[in-house]
Amino acid sequence: YLFPLLLWSSWAWAAEEHDDFLRQFVVGEYQIVGKPPDAKTTYLGHATIQTSGSQLVIKRTIAGKTWVAQGRIERTHEDVRVLRIRFLRDQAPIEQTCLISSDLDNDARITCYSYPPHAKTPDPGLEAYFPVKP
């Protein structure tokens, strides 16, 4: 009985360490390129990502309007870790599911699908976050 418990606890500890690493990895300033769900127009913007405990706070500014969003590192059904961002746009909830990778400078590169969380859309929004160098 002890071996499976030890195995499970070491796996859980390693998973939490990986989540902590990803949370710290995405912290920073970004330029955003994107398009809203169900639209053909594109936009440019700016975002900052900061930690707040086990969560992330994302401030997104697009066309002079700022949204504050909550983000978390979550696991998909295939145990892939994604950044999930939730915010209100014009009083409507929007959710983003984002893949986290690194660019050639080993900075975070974030690409997202945007959609209303409880409705199907044939044309989800898209966003790419590019790190801003100091």
N, CA, C and O of each residue as an XYZ file, in Angstrom:
536
protein
N       0.807     -1.210      0.000
C       0.000      0.000      0.000
C       0.845      1.267      0.000
O       0.437      2.295     -0.540
N       2.001      1.188      0.596
C       2.837      2.366      0.733
C       3.452      2.801     -0.598
O       3.539      3.997     -0.875
N       3.877      1.844     -1.423
C       4.517      2.189     -2.697
C       3.585      2.981     -3.618
O       4.004      4.018     -4.133
N       2.327      2.541     -3.855
C       1.449      3.347     -4.710
C       1.203      4.748     -4.149
O       1.103      5.715     -4.905
N       1.105      4.854     -2.830
C       0.903      6.163     -2.224
C       2.115      7.062     -2.454
O       1.959      8.238     -2.783
N       3.306      6.526     -2.285
C       4.522      7.304     -2.536
C       4.645      7.692     -4.003
O       5.032      8.815     -4.323
N       4.318      6.771     -4.884
C       4.366      7.048     -6.315
C       3.395      8.161     -6.678
O       3.753      9.086     -7.407
N       2.166      8.078     -6.172
C       1.158      9.095     -6.459
C       1.583     10.449     -5.902
O       1.447     11.462     -6.587
N       2.098     10.487     -4.668
C       2.471     11.764     -4.063
C       3.646     12.403     -4.802
O       3.685     13.626     -4.935
N       4.599     11.611     -5.284
C       5.716     12.191     -6.041
C       5.237     12.719     -7.386
O       5.736     13.740     -7.860
N       4.276     12.039     -8.007
C       3.712     12.518     -9.270
C       2.964     13.828     -9.047
O       3.100     14.758     -9.842
N       2.173     13.913     -7.973
C       1.416     15.133     -7.678
C       2.363     16.300     -7.399
O       2.109     17.419     -7.844
N       3.456     16.051     -6.665
C       4.421     17.096     -6.371
C       5.078     17.586     -7.661
O       5.236     18.792     -7.854
N       5.458     16.671     -8.537
C       6.098     17.045     -9.807
C       5.139     17.844    -10.683
O       5.551     18.801    -11.338
N       3.858     17.459    -10.699
C       2.865     18.181    -11.498
C       2.710     19.612    -10.991
O       2.628     20.545    -11.789
N       2.670     19.792     -9.673
C       2.542     21.131     -9.098
C       3.783     21.972     -9.393
O       3.668     23.167     -9.666
N       4.956     21.366     -9.341
C       6.193     22.080     -9.675
C       6.156     22.567    -11.127
O       6.582     23.684    -11.417
N       5.646     21.729    -12.040
C       5.552     22.101    -13.454
C       4.574     23.263    -13.628
O       4.841     24.191    -14.392
N       3.433     23.214    -12.916
C       2.474     24.315    -12.975
C       3.107     25.611    -12.476
O       2.914     26.665    -13.083
N       3.862     25.546    -11.373
C       4.542     26.733    -10.844
C       5.537     27.289    -11.862
O       5.621     28.503    -12.048
N       6.285     26.410    -12.517
C       7.239     26.851    -13.534
C       6.515     27.588    -14.661
O       6.948     28.666    -15.071
N       5.411     27.015    -15.169
C       4.678     27.656    -16.262
C       4.095     28.995    -15.826
O       4.110     29.956    -16.596
N       3.581     29.070    -14.596
C       3.052     30.333    -14.075
C       4.128     31.419    -14.103
O       3.856     32.545    -14.522
N       5.327     31.099    -13.670
C       6.416     32.079    -13.674
C       6.935     32.353    -15.087
O       7.362     33.468    -15.388
N       6.897     31.348    -15.942
C       7.412     31.465    -17.307
C       6.637     32.494    -18.123
O       7.232     33.201    -18.937
N       5.317     32.596    -17.923
C       4.494     33.489    -18.741
C       4.422     34.915    -18.205
O       3.875     35.789    -18.876
N       4.960     35.172    -17.013
C       4.917     36.521    -16.448
C       5.721     37.466    -17.337
O       6.848     37.159    -17.726
N       5.124     38.630    -17.658
C       5.841     39.612    -18.460
C       4.912     40.507    -19.252
O       3.700     40.521    -19.040
N       5.511     41.261    -20.178
C       4.776     42.165    -21.064
C       4.746     41.581    -22.463
O       5.709     40.964    -22.919
N       3.614     41.790    -23.140
C       3.414     41.201    -24.464
C       2.723     42.181    -25.405
O       1.938     43.026    -24.975
N       3.026     42.055    -26.688
C       2.218     42.633    -27.756
C       1.228     41.555    -28.167
O       1.581     40.377    -28.237
N      -0.005     41.951    -28.438
C      -1.050     40.999    -28.831
C      -1.450     41.280    -30.275
O      -1.598     42.436    -30.673
N      -1.620     40.229    -31.046
C      -2.214     40.293    -32.377
C      -3.388     39.328    -32.338
O      -3.235     38.184    -31.910
N      -4.573     39.780    -32.785
C      -5.707     38.863    -32.697
C      -6.909     39.280    -33.507
O      -6.897     40.274    -34.233
N      -7.955     38.477    -33.354
C      -9.271     38.756    -33.936
C     -10.316     38.222    -32.972
O     -10.110     37.174    -32.361
N     -11.449     38.931    -32.822
C     -12.494     38.454    -31.917
C     -13.244     37.252    -32.496
O     -13.167     36.994    -33.698
N     -13.971     36.513    -31.645
C     -14.797     35.414    -32.161
C     -15.847     35.943    -33.146
O     -16.373     37.042    -32.977
N     -16.135     35.155    -34.157
C     -17.183     35.462    -35.142
C     -16.973     36.810    -35.826
O     -17.944     37.506    -36.123
N     -15.729     37.187    -36.080
C     -15.428     38.452    -36.745
C     -14.251     38.249    -37.684
O     -13.457     37.324    -37.514
N     -14.149     39.116    -38.664
C     -13.022     39.073    -39.602
C     -12.024     40.191    -39.339
O     -10.937     40.196    -39.917
N     -12.379     41.140    -38.473
C     -11.473     42.246    -38.176
C     -10.341     41.770    -37.274
O     -10.495     40.811    -36.518
N      -9.216     42.445    -37.364
C      -8.066     42.105    -36.524
C      -7.734     43.293    -35.624
O      -8.196     44.411    -35.850
N      -6.933     43.029    -34.612
C      -6.537     44.092    -33.703
C      -5.121     43.852    -33.201
O      -4.589     42.744    -33.256
N      -4.532     44.941    -32.708
C      -3.241     44.902    -32.028
C      -3.473     45.407    -30.616
O      -4.365     46.224    -30.386
N      -2.686     44.935    -29.680
C      -2.846     45.388    -28.305
C      -1.614     45.100    -27.485
O      -0.568     44.706    -28.001
N      -1.766     45.306    -26.199
C      -0.684     45.124    -25.235
C      -1.248     44.375    -24.038
O      -2.409     44.564    -23.677
N      -0.438     43.529    -23.422
C      -0.870     42.795    -22.228
C       0.279     42.686    -21.244
O       1.447     42.638    -21.631
N      -0.068     42.648    -19.969
C       0.889     42.299    -18.925
C       0.313     41.120    -18.159
O      -0.887     41.068    -17.887
N       1.163     40.190    -17.820
C       0.760     39.021    -17.039
C       1.574     39.032    -15.757
O       2.802     39.113    -15.782
N       0.859     38.948    -14.622
C       1.492     38.926    -13.306
C       0.908     37.781    -12.492
O      -0.203     37.323    -12.761
N       1.657     37.322    -11.499
C       1.135     36.282    -10.608
C       0.377     36.920     -9.454
O       0.670     38.038     -9.029
N      -0.602     36.177     -8.964
C      -1.356     36.537     -7.768
C      -1.684     35.229     -7.065
O      -2.729     34.626     -7.314
N      -0.795     34.797     -6.191
C      -0.960     33.485     -5.560
C      -0.794     32.398     -6.604
O       0.192     32.386     -7.342
N      -1.750     31.484     -6.672
C      -1.683     30.404     -7.664
C      -2.375     30.791     -8.965
O      -2.504     29.961     -9.865
N      -2.822     32.039     -9.076
C      -3.503     32.508    -10.276
C      -2.627     33.513    -11.012
O      -1.575     33.930    -10.526
N      -3.089     33.883    -12.186
C      -2.439     34.922    -12.976
C      -3.437     36.048    -13.200
O      -4.636     35.806    -13.340
N      -2.944     37.271    -13.234
C      -3.761     38.434    -13.563
C      -3.239     38.968    -14.885
O      -2.056     39.278    -15.024
N      -4.143     39.071    -15.858
C      -3.776     39.521    -17.195
C      -4.486     40.842    -17.461
O      -5.714     40.902    -17.418
N      -3.725     41.904    -17.734
C      -4.303     43.190    -18.123
C      -4.082     43.340    -19.614
O      -2.947     43.394    -20.087
N      -5.180     43.407    -20.349
C      -5.134     43.488    -21.806
C      -5.661     44.850    -22.225
O      -6.741     45.251    -21.790
N      -4.919     45.571    -23.063
C      -5.364     46.858    -23.583
C      -5.396     46.765    -25.097
O      -4.386     46.505    -25.752
N      -6.601     46.987    -25.636
C      -6.819     46.919    -27.083
C      -7.668     48.124    -27.468
O      -8.730     48.347    -26.888
N      -7.205     48.901    -28.442
C      -7.912     50.089    -28.927
C      -8.269     51.025    -27.774
O      -9.363     51.588    -27.747
N      -7.349     51.192    -26.820
C      -7.562     52.111    -25.714
C      -8.440     51.597    -24.588
O      -8.631     52.302    -23.597
N      -8.978     50.402    -24.706
C      -9.839     49.823    -23.672
C      -9.075     48.713    -22.949
O      -8.452     47.862    -23.584
N      -9.129     48.730    -21.605
C      -8.394     47.751    -20.802
C      -9.351     46.771    -20.143
O     -10.367     47.168    -19.573
N      -9.021     45.496    -20.224
C      -9.750     44.424    -19.544
C      -8.794     43.767    -18.565
O      -7.618     43.570    -18.871
N      -9.294     43.432    -17.400
C      -8.515     42.662    -16.435
C      -9.096     41.260    -16.410
O     -10.295     41.075    -16.199
N      -8.244     40.288    -16.625
C      -8.687     38.892    -16.724
C      -7.978     38.051    -15.671
O      -6.913     38.413    -15.171
N      -8.590     36.928    -15.351
C      -7.984     35.942    -14.456
C      -7.480     34.788    -15.305
O      -8.140     34.382    -16.262
N      -6.329     34.265    -14.964
C      -5.772     33.136    -15.698
C      -5.287     32.059    -14.754
O      -4.906     32.334    -13.616
N      -5.304     30.831    -15.237
C      -4.814     29.683    -14.464
C      -4.158     28.692    -15.404
O      -4.527     28.591    -16.574
N      -3.193     27.970    -14.890
C      -2.649     26.833    -15.619
C      -3.580     25.665    -15.324
O      -3.769     25.292    -14.166
N      -4.159     25.090    -16.370
C      -5.093     23.976    -16.209
C      -4.644     22.813    -17.075
O      -3.867     22.985    -18.015
N      -5.136     21.638    -16.753
C      -4.830     20.428    -17.526
C      -6.022     20.071    -18.401
O      -7.172     20.142    -17.968
N      -5.731     19.687    -19.631
C      -6.779     19.211    -20.529
C      -7.019     17.732    -20.265
O      -6.384     17.135    -19.396
N      -7.938     17.149    -21.018
C      -8.230     15.722    -20.864
C      -7.006     14.865    -21.164
O      -6.865     13.777    -20.605
N      -6.131     15.333    -22.027
C      -4.927     14.573    -22.383
C      -3.763     14.915    -21.458
O      -2.624     14.538    -21.733
N      -4.036     15.626    -20.365
C      -3.040     16.028    -19.378
C      -2.016     17.009    -19.950
O      -0.878     17.073    -19.484
N      -2.428     17.765    -20.958
C      -1.601     18.847    -21.493
C      -1.920     20.100    -20.681
O      -3.088     20.380    -20.414
N      -0.911     20.843    -20.294
C      -1.142     22.066    -19.531
C      -1.361     23.231    -20.491
O      -0.608     23.431    -21.445
N      -2.420     23.992    -20.207
C      -2.767     25.162    -21.003
C      -2.972     26.339    -20.057
O      -3.200     26.161    -18.860
N      -2.888     27.530    -20.607
C      -3.256     28.733    -19.879
C      -4.709     29.018    -20.221
O      -5.048     29.201    -21.390
N      -5.569     29.058    -19.210
C      -6.991     29.358    -19.427
C      -7.239     30.763    -18.876
O      -7.001     31.029    -17.698
N      -7.723     31.663    -19.745
C      -7.966     33.060    -19.393
C      -9.466     33.316    -19.487
O     -10.114     32.919    -20.455
N     -10.010     33.987    -18.468
C     -11.446     34.307    -18.444
C     -11.624     35.799    -18.158
O     -10.991     36.351    -17.258
N     -12.509     36.449    -18.950
C     -12.785     37.870    -18.743
C     -14.140     38.209    -19.348
O     -14.734     37.401    -20.062
N     -14.622     39.416    -19.051
C     -15.863     39.920    -19.631
C     -15.513     40.930    -20.712
O     -14.688     41.818    -20.498
N     -16.146     40.792    -21.881
C     -16.010     41.779    -22.949
C     -17.407     42.256    -23.279
O     -18.243     41.475    -23.733
N     -17.666     43.532    -23.055
C     -19.006     44.105    -23.256
C     -20.050     43.299    -22.484
O     -21.107     42.973    -23.024
N     -19.758     42.979    -21.234
C     -20.622     42.239    -20.308
C     -20.846     40.782    -20.698
O     -21.630     40.087    -20.052
N     -20.177     40.313    -21.737
C     -20.310     38.909    -22.157
C     -19.054     38.147    -21.739
O     -17.943     38.626    -21.964
N     -19.215     36.959    -21.131
C     -18.031     36.191    -20.733
C     -17.283     35.642    -21.947
O     -17.884     35.145    -22.900
N     -15.972     35.745    -21.883
C     -15.098     35.188    -22.917
C     -14.073     34.307    -22.216
O     -13.564     34.648    -21.147
N     -13.785     33.184    -22.829
C     -12.764     32.283    -22.310
C     -11.727     32.076    -23.404
O     -12.060     32.010    -24.587
N     -10.478     31.976    -22.997
C      -9.401     31.674    -23.935
C      -8.678     30.426    -23.457
O      -8.403     30.269    -22.267
N      -8.378     29.552    -24.384
C      -7.527     28.399    -24.108
C      -6.250     28.612    -24.896
O      -6.271     28.729    -26.121
N      -5.128     28.662    -24.172
C      -3.864     29.075    -24.777
C      -2.790     28.002    -24.627
O      -2.631     27.408    -23.561
N      -2.068     27.772    -25.699
C      -0.886     26.919    -25.651
C       0.317     27.777    -25.292
O       0.448     28.908    -25.761
N       1.182     27.238    -24.468
C       2.389     27.940    -24.047
C       3.581     27.221    -24.668
O       3.752     26.012    -24.506
N       4.396     27.987    -25.378
C       5.627     27.422    -25.935
C       6.723     28.462    -25.745
O       6.499     29.494    -25.113
N       7.894     28.197    -26.283
C       8.962     29.190    -26.185
C       9.430     29.556    -27.585
O       9.375     28.749    -28.513
N       9.899     30.811    -27.712
C      10.426     31.252    -28.998
C      11.926     30.948    -29.053
O      12.453     30.266    -28.174
N      12.603     31.446    -30.071
C      14.024     31.139    -30.238
C      14.914     31.789    -29.179
O      16.074     31.408    -29.028
N      14.376     32.772    -28.441
C      15.119     33.396    -27.340
C      14.744     32.787    -25.993
O      15.144     33.301    -24.948
N      13.984     31.704    -26.009
C      13.506     31.029    -24.794
C      12.556     31.889    -23.972
O      12.457     31.715    -22.758
N      11.854     32.818    -24.625
C      10.788     33.581    -23.980
C       9.463     32.885    -24.254
O       9.343     32.106    -25.199
N       8.475     33.170    -23.423
C       7.161     32.550    -23.605
C       6.506     33.052    -24.885
O       6.544     34.246    -25.185
N       5.919     32.151    -25.621
C       5.084     32.468    -26.779
C       3.735     31.839    -26.483
O       3.657     30.644    -26.200
N       2.675     32.629    -26.546
C       1.348     32.172    -26.140
C       0.401     32.343    -27.320
O       0.314     33.431    -27.891
N      -0.306     31.282    -27.691
C      -1.299     31.348    -28.762
C      -2.624     30.831    -28.226
O      -2.676     29.806    -27.545
N      -3.707     31.561    -28.544
C      -4.995     31.297    -27.900
C      -6.148     31.207    -28.893
O      -6.153     31.861    -29.936
N      -7.117     30.382    -28.535
C      -8.455     30.405    -29.114
C      -9.351     31.138    -28.129
O      -9.264     30.899    -26.925
N     -10.223     32.040    -28.624
C     -11.176     32.777    -27.786
C     -12.584     32.372    -28.180
O     -12.878     32.178    -29.359
N     -13.458     32.244    -27.182
C     -14.820     31.781    -27.449
C     -15.705     32.097    -26.246
O     -15.208     32.268    -25.133
N     -17.042     32.175    -26.474
C     -17.953     32.256    -25.333
C     -17.942     30.896    -24.624
O     -18.060     29.871    -25.296
N     -17.806     30.849    -23.292
C     -17.578     29.567    -22.615
C     -18.716     28.556    -22.702
O     -18.465     27.354    -22.607
N     -19.943     28.997    -22.878
C     -21.056     28.045    -22.866
C     -21.839     28.045    -24.174
O     -23.022     27.707    -24.193
N     -21.184     28.420    -25.255
C     -21.851     28.452    -26.556
C     -20.862     28.008    -27.625
O     -19.663     28.264    -27.519
N     -21.362     27.354    -28.632
C     -20.521     26.940    -29.759
C     -20.386     28.112    -30.725
O     -21.338     28.861    -30.946
N     -19.211     28.259    -31.289
C     -19.004     29.255    -32.328
C     -18.249     28.592    -33.479
O     -17.260     27.896    -33.249
N     -18.702     28.800    -34.706
C     -17.997     28.202    -35.840
C     -16.692     28.926    -36.162
O     -15.854     28.403    -36.896
N     -16.519     30.133    -35.614
C     -15.356     30.955    -35.940
C     -14.761     31.535    -34.652
O     -15.030     32.690    -34.324
N     -13.954     30.751    -33.915
C     -13.404     31.260    -32.654
C     -12.430     32.407    -32.895
O     -11.867     32.552    -33.980
N     -12.246     33.209    -31.865
C     -11.246     34.261    -31.930
C      -9.855     33.665    -31.819
O      -9.684     32.538    -31.355
N      -8.876     34.425    -32.245
C      -7.477     33.992    -32.204
C      -6.644     35.102    -31.583
O      -6.883     36.281    -31.846
N      -5.674     34.736    -30.766
C      -4.724     35.712    -30.244
C      -3.353     35.081    -30.150
O      -3.212     33.898    -29.839
N      -2.345     35.893    -30.425
C      -0.956     35.483    -30.226
C      -0.294     36.552    -29.368
O      -0.422     37.748    -29.631
N       0.411     36.104    -28.342
C       1.124     36.988    -27.424
C       2.621     36.890    -27.740
O       3.203     35.806    -27.702
N       3.235     38.041    -28.054
C       4.660     38.106    -28.353
C       5.352     38.920    -27.266
O       4.917     40.034    -26.977
N       6.419     38.399    -26.655
C       7.062     39.117    -25.551
C       7.669     40.443    -25.995
O       8.220     40.559    -27.090
N       7.554     41.438    -25.119
C       8.166     42.747    -25.336
C       9.508     42.737    -24.625
O       9.583     42.454    -23.430
N      10.551     43.041    -25.350
C      11.901     43.063    -24.777
C      12.133     44.406    -24.086
O      11.735     45.448    -24.605
N      12.779     44.384    -22.908
C      13.060     45.661    -22.216
C      14.072     46.499    -22.968
O      14.417     47.595    -22.525
